[in-house]
Short mmCIF file of C-alpha atoms in Angstrom, two decimals:
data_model
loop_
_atom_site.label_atom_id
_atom_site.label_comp_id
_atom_site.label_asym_id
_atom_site.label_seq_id
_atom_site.Cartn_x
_atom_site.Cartn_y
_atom_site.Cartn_z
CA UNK O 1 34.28 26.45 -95.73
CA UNK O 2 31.74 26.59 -98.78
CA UNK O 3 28.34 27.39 -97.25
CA UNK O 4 24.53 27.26 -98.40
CA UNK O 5 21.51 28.70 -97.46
CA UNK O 6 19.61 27.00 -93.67
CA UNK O 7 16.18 26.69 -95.31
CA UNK O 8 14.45 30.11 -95.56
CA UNK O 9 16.08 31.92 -92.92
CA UNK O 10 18.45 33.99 -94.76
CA UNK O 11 21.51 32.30 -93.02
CA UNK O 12 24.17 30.66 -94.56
CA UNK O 13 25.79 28.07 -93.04
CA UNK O 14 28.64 25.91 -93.52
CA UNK O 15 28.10 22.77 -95.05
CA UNK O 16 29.06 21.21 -92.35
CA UNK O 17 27.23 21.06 -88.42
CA UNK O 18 29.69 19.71 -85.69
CA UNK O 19 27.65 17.50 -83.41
CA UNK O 20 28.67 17.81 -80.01
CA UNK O 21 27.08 15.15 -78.10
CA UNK O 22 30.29 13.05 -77.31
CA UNK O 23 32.15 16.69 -76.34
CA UNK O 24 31.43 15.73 -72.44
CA UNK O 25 34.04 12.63 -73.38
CA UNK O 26 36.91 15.05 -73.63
CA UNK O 27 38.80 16.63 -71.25
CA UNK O 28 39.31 20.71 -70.79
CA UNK O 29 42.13 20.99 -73.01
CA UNK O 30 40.49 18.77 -75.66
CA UNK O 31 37.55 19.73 -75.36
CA UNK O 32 39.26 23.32 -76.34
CA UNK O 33 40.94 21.77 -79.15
CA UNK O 34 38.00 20.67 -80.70
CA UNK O 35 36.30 23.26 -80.61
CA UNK O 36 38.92 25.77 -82.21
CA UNK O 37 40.00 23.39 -84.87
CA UNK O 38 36.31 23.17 -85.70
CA UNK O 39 36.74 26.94 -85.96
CA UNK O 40 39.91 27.22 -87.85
CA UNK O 41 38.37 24.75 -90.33
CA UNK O 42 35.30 26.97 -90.94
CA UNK O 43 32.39 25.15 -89.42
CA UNK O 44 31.34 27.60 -86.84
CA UNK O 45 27.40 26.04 -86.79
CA UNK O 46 27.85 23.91 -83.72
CA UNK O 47 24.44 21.67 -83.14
CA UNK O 48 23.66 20.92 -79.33
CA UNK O 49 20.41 19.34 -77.22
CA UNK O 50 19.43 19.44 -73.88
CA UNK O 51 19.39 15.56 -73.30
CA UNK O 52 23.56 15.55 -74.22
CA UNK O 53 25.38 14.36 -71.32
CA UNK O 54 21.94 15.26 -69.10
CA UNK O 55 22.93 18.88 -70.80
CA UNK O 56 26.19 18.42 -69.58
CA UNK O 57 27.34 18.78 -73.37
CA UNK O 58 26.52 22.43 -73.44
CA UNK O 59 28.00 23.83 -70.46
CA UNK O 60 31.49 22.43 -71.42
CA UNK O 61 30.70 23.64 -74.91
CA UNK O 62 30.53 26.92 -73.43
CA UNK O 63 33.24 26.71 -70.84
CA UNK O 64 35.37 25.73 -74.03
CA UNK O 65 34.58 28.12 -76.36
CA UNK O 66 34.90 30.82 -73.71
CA UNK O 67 31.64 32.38 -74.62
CA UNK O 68 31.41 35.82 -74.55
CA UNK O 69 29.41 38.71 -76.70
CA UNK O 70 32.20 38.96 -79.50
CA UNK O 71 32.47 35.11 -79.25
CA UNK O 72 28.80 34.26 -79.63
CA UNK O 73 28.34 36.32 -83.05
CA UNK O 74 30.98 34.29 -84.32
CA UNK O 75 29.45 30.90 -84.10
CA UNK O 76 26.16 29.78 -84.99
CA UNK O 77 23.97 27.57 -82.46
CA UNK O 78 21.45 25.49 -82.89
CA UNK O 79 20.03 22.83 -80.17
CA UNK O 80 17.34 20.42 -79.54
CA UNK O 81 14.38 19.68 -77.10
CA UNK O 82 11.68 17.68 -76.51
CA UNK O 83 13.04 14.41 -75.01
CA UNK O 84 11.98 14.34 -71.53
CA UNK O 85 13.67 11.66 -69.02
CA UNK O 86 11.01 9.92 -66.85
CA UNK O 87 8.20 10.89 -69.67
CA UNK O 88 9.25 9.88 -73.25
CA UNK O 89 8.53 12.91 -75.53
CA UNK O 90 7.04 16.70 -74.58
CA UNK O 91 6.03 19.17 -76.75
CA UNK O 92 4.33 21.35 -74.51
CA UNK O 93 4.92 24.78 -74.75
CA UNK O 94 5.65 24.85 -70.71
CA UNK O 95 8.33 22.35 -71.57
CA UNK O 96 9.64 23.87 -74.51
CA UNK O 97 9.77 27.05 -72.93
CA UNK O 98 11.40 25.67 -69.81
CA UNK O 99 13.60 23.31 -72.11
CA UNK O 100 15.11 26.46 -73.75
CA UNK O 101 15.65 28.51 -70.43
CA UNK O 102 18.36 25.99 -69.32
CA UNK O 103 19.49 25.53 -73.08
CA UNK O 104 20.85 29.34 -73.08
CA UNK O 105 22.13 29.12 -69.18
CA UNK O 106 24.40 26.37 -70.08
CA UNK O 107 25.56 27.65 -73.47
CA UNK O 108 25.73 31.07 -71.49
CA UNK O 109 23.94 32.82 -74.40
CA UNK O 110 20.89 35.37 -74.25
CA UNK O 111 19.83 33.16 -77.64
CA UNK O 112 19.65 30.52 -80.22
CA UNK O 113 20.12 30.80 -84.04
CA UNK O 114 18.03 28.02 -84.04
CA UNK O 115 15.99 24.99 -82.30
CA UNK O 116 15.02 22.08 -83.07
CA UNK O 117 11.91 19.74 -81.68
CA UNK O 118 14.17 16.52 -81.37
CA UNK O 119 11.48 13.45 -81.59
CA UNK O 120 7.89 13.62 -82.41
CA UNK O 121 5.47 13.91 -79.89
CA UNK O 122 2.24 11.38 -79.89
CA UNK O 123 0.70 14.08 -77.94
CA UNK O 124 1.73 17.21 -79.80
CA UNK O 125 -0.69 19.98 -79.86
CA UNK O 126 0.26 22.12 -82.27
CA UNK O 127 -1.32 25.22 -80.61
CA UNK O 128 1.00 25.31 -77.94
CA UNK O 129 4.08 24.18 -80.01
CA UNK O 130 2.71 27.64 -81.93
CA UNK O 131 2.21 29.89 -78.92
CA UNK O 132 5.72 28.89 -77.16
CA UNK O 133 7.38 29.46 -80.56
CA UNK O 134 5.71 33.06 -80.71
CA UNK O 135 7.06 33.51 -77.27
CA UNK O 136 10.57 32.90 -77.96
CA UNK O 137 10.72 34.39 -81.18
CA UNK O 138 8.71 37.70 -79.47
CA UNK O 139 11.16 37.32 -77.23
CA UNK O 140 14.30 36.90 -78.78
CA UNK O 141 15.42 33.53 -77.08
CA UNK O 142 15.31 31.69 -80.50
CA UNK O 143 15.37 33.05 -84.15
CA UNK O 144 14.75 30.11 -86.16
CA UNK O 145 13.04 27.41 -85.70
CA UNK O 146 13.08 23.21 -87.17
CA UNK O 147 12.68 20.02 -86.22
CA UNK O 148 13.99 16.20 -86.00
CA UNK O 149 13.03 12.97 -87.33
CA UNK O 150 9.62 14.38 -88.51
CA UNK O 151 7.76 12.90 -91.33
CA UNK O 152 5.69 15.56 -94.29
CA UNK O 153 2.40 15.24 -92.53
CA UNK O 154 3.75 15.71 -89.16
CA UNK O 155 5.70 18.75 -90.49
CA UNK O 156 2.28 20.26 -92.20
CA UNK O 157 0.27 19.87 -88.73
CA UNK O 158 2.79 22.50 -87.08
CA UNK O 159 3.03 24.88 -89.86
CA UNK O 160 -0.79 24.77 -89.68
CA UNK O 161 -0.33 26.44 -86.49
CA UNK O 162 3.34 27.68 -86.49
CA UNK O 163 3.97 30.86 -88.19
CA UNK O 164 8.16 30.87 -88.65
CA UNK O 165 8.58 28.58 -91.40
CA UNK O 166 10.49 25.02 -90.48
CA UNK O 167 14.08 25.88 -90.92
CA UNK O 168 15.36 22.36 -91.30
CA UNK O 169 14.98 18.72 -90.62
CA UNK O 170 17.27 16.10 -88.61
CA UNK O 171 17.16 12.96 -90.16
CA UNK O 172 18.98 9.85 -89.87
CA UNK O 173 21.26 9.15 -93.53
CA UNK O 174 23.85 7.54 -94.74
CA UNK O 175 25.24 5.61 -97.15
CA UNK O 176 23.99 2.33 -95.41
CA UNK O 177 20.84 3.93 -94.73
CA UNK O 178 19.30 5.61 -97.38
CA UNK O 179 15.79 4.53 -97.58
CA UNK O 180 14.75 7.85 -97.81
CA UNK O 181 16.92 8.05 -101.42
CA UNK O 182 16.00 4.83 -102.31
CA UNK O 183 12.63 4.76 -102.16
CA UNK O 184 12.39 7.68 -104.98
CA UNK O 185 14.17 5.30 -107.72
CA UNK O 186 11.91 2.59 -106.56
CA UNK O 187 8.68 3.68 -107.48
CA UNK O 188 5.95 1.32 -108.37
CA UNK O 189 7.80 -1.48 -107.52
CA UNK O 190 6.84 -4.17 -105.67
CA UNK O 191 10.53 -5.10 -103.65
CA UNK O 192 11.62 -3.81 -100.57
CA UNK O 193 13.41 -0.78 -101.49
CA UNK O 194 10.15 0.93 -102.44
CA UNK O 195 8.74 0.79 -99.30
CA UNK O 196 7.72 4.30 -98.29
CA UNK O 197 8.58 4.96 -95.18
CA UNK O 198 9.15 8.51 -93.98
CA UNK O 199 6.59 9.45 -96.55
CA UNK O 200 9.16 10.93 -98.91
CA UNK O 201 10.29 13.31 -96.83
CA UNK O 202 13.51 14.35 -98.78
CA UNK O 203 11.15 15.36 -101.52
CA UNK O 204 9.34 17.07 -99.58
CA UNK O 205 11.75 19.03 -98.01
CA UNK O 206 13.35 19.88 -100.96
CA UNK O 207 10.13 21.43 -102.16
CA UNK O 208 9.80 23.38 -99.05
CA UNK O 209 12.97 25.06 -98.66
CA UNK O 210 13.61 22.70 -95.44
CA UNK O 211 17.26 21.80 -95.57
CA UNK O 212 18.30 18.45 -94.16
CA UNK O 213 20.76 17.75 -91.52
CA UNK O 214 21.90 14.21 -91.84
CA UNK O 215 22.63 12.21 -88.26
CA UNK O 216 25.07 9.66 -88.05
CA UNK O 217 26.35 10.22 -91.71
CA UNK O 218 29.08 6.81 -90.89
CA UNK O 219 26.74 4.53 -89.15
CA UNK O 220 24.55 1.29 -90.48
CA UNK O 221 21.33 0.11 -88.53
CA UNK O 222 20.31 2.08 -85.62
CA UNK O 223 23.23 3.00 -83.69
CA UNK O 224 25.06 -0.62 -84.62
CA UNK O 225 28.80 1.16 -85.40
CA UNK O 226 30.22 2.20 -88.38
CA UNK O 227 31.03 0.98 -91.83
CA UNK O 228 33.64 2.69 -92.54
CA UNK O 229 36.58 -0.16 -92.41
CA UNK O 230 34.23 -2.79 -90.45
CA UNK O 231 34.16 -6.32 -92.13
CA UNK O 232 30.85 -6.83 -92.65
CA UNK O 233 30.98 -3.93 -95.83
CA UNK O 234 33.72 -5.27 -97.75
CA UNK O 235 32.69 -4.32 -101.22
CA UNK O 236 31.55 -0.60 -100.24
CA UNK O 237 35.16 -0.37 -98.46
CA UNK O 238 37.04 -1.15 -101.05
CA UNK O 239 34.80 1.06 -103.20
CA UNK O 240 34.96 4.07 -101.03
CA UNK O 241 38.52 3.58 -100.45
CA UNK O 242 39.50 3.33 -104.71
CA UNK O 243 37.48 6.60 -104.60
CA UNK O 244 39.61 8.11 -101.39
CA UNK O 245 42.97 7.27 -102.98
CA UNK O 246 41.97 9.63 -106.52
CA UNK O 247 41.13 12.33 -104.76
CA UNK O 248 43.92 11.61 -102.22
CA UNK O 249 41.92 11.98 -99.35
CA UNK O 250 40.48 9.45 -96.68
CA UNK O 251 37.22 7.42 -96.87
CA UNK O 252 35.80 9.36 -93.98
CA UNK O 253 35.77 12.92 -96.40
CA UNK O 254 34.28 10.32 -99.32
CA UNK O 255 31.47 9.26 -96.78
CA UNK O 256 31.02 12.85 -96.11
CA UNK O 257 31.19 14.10 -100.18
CA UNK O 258 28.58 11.18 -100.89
CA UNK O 259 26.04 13.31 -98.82
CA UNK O 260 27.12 16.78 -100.45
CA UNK O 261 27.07 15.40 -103.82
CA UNK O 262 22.97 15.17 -103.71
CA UNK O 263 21.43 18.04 -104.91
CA UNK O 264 19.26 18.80 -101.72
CA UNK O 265 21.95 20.94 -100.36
CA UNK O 266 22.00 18.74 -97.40
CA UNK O 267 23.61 19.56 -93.96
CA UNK O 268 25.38 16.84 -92.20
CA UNK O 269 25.93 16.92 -88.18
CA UNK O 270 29.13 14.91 -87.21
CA UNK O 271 29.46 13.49 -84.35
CA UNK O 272 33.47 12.69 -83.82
CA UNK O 273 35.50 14.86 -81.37
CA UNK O 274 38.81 13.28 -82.73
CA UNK O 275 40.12 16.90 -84.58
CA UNK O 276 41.70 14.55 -87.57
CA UNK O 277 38.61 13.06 -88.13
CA UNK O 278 36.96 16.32 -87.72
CA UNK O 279 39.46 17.95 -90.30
CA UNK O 280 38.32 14.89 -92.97
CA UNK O 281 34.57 15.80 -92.59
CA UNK O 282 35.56 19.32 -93.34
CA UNK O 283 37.39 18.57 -96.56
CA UNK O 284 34.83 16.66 -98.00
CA UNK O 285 33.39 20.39 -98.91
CA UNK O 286 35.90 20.90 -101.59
CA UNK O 287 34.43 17.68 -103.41
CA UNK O 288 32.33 16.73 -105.71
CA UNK O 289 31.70 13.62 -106.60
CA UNK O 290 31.44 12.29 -110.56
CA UNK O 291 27.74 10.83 -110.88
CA UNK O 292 29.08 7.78 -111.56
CA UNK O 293 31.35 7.42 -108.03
CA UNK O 294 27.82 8.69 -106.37
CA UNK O 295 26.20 5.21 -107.97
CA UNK O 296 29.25 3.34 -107.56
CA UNK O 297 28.93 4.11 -104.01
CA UNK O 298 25.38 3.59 -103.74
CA UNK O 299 25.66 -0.06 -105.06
CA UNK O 300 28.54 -1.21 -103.24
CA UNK O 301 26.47 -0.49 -99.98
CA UNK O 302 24.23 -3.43 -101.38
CA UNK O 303 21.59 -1.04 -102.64
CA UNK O 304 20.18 -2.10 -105.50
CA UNK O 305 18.36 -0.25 -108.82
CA UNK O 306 15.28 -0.76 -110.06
#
């Protein structure tokens, strides 16, 4: 699978992350399936958090992949903290430390490529965020380090303190929700579209070697379902599908080749465990999409231009 550079870490990654959230829906034997198609196909960055199936998610990640030393420098890890169930959010560096010690017991690893902060914090100090990064890093638990759903100031505030640059950023995109692309060709306008608000974070990460990971790269609204073949997206169905049938492929590797077309070099985390679906994502690495399909796309969705 074609690969590009995880911000400025040195690595390169496949294009694709495979999401493992829904992995504790699966039995054993699919759950083993999954994982070595993901393999065979190339995508070997698997993306994890503690809060996925209660953490769960990672121990039958593990148990799947039968991790071992010659296993684990195959595959590269990455995983989340920061959610806290009782609390909201905790970005304390005795959670975060903590939050990472059960992190490698349940992916039975002695480390993580990288880790991610998974929601801001309200009460984030960035001290400690900086002191429990030096400690893992020191340490050897974690060797890169990123974060989720964070806006350009919040991002600044920790690398005021932090010292390992912010590897990448989680954020939610898709072709239904692309506010964050949007926003750029609206500017100075006075409709909705050019409402600003994640402070143009795709700019900015762009600018500082941050790469983005795109969430939920088939869903509309906030968790609502998908749009791929769902009634209420007619136009940008038929679109995507005229698309699908030149390349001879399926709309879900179009979905996935609208988000690698942009120039950001983005990252996006899947989150099916169905291996045919899984196998679509990972074709849509061999496309490129003509500017014009990329617009096409972009205003069958019911986005506009300015």
């Amino acid at each position: 699978m074609r690969t590009i550079p995880l911000g400025q870490t040195g690595l390169q990654v496949p294009v694709i992350a495979v999401g493992c959230m829904r992995i504790n829906g699966l039995s054993r034997t699919e759950a083993e399936r999954f994982v070595q198609t993901s393999l065979d196909l190339g995508a070997h960055f698997f993306d994890h958090a503690d809060i996925y199936g209660d953490g769960a998610c990672e121990e039958i990640f593990a148990d799947a992949i039968q991790m071992s030393a010659s296993v684990r420098e195959k595959v590269i890890l990455q995983s989340k903290c920061g959610i806290r169930k009782g609390v909201a959010f905790d970005f304390s560096k005795e959670h975060i430390l903590s939050s990472v010690d059960g992190i490698l017991k349940r992916l039975r690893t002695d480390y993580l490529d990288v880790l991610l902060l998974h929601r801001p914090d309200a009460l984030v100090e960035p001290e400690e965020v900086a002191e429990a990064f030096d400690r893992l890093h020191g340490s050897g638990k974690v060797r890169h380090f990123g974060v989720s759903n964070q806006n350009p100031m919040q991002i600044q505030l920790l690398q005021k303190y932090v010292k390992q640059p912010i590897a990448a950023n989680q954020l939610q995109l898709s072709i239904t929700n692309a506010n964050m692309i949007s926003q750029g060709l609206h500017v100075n306008m006075l409709d909705e579209p050019a409402v600003n608000r994640d402070g143009s974070v795709l700019d900015f990460c762009r600018l500082n070697d941050i790469t983005v990971q795109p969430w939920s790269p088939f869903q509309y609204g906030f968790f609502e379902g998908v749009f791929l073949d769902n009634d209420k997206f007619p136009k940008l169905n038929a679109k995507i599908d005229e698309i699908a049938a030149k390349y001879d492929t399926t709309n879900t590797t179009i979905a996935i080749a609208w988000l690698l077309r942009h120039p950001a070099n983005m990252q996006p985390v899947t989150g099916t465990t169905n291996v045919e679906r899984l196998k679509d994502c990972a074709r849509a690495a061999d496309i490129r999409l003509t500017r014009e399909e990329w617009y096409e796309i972009y205003l069958a969705a019911g986005n506009i231009l300015p």
